[in-house]
Amino acid sequence: MKFFVDTAEIEPIRDLAATGLLDGVTTNPSLIAKSGRDFMEVTREICGIVDGPVSAEVVALDHATMMKEAEVLRKIADNVCIKVPLTVDGLKTCKALTGEGTMVNVTLCFSANQALLAAKAGASFISPFVGRHDDNGFDGMDLIEDIRLIYDNYGFETEILVASVRHTMHVLQAAKIGADVMTAPPKVIHDLFKHVLTDKGIEGFMADWAKTGQTILK
Ligand code: E4P
């Protein structure tokens, strides 16, 4: 499963990129606002840190203006992935852009039927928002299972990008279902490294090693 980080903050992106485990980045208008940075400038900077897809979202609601915005955004770097909302105009834009060879991430997906439409529109990625789904009394992971089944039934190549990830169990469940990608805030990715027995094990080994009085580096 590919790991994307869901943020527009540069330092956490650099930090995770240095682990070698980061495959891409997702941003959205709320994350750009939170960063306090200029959209174009911060997107360019992020594209220089990671080689994989960097999602940059259009903010227009009509197809013609979405296309104009996408034209500006895709010039930022070769790894920009244009993010469009799951609307009629968004999918028209998706179809046109993927037809020209531009990566498209269709966002704000909350049903398997919406995911089916995005795949038919040639989306590179579909972003079902599992956390927001859970928040509203639905099971986000049921949605991922349904999309996986439908995409496998028809051999759609659209990658399932599990979004709105809130905790490590979302990552585990998404991996068990066979989602292609997950995008999570930096904290959730860091939480994946943690286990109390790993910490306890290191503590025990360090204590015993100290008793030997030895060093590896002379
Ligand atoms: C995905 O691309 C979105 O940016 C993101 O995952 C939304 O997450 P949220 O529900 O925590 O805002």
GROMACS .gro file of N, CA and C and ligand atoms in nm, residues 6 26 28 31 83 129 132 163-164 166 183, ligand 1:
model
   45
    6ASP      N    1  -0.117   1.372   0.436
    6ASP     CA    2  -0.225   1.467   0.413
    6ASP      C    3  -0.195   1.596   0.486
   26THR      N    4  -0.112   1.469  -0.024
   26THR     CA    5  -0.243   1.526  -0.061
   26THR      C    6  -0.261   1.657   0.014
   28ASN      N    7  -0.556   2.001   0.039
   28ASN     CA    8  -0.691   2.049   0.004
   28ASN      C    9  -0.699   2.195   0.045
   31LEU      N   10  -0.633   2.259   0.414
   31LEU     CA   11  -0.494   2.238   0.457
   31LEU      C   12  -0.404   2.353   0.410
   83LYS      N   13  -0.678   1.765  -0.827
   83LYS     CA   14  -0.785   1.711  -0.743
   83LYS      C   15  -0.915   1.782  -0.778
  129PHE      N   16  -1.367   0.929   0.185
  129PHE     CA   17  -1.331   0.992   0.313
  129PHE      C   18  -1.383   0.905   0.428
  132ARG      N   19  -1.479   1.097   0.785
  132ARG     CA   20  -1.603   1.176   0.780
  132ARG      C   21  -1.724   1.084   0.766
  163ALA      N   22  -0.890   0.821   0.230
  163ALA     CA   23  -0.865   0.955   0.283
  163ALA      C   24  -0.945   0.979   0.410
  164SER      N   25  -0.918   1.094   0.473
  164SER     CA   26  -0.983   1.129   0.600
  164SER      C   27  -0.953   1.020   0.704
  166ARG      N   28  -0.817   0.879   1.037
  166ARG     CA   29  -0.808   0.943   1.169
  166ARG      C   30  -0.713   0.871   1.266
  183THR      N   31  -0.398   0.812   0.269
  183THR     CA   32  -0.336   0.940   0.303
  183THR      C   33  -0.378   0.975   0.443
  219E4P     C1   34  -0.790   1.392   0.134
  219E4P     O1   35  -0.736   1.411   0.028
  219E4P     C2   36  -0.838   1.498   0.223
  219E4P     O2   37  -0.744   1.603   0.215
  219E4P     C3   38  -0.842   1.458   0.369
  219E4P     O3   39  -0.804   1.324   0.388
  219E4P     C4   40  -0.961   1.504   0.442
  219E4P     O4   41  -0.950   1.462   0.576
  219E4P     P1   42  -1.036   1.525   0.693
  219E4P     O5   43  -1.171   1.461   0.694
  219E4P     O6   44  -0.960   1.488   0.819
  219E4P     O7   45  -1.044   1.674   0.671
   0.00000   0.00000   0.00000
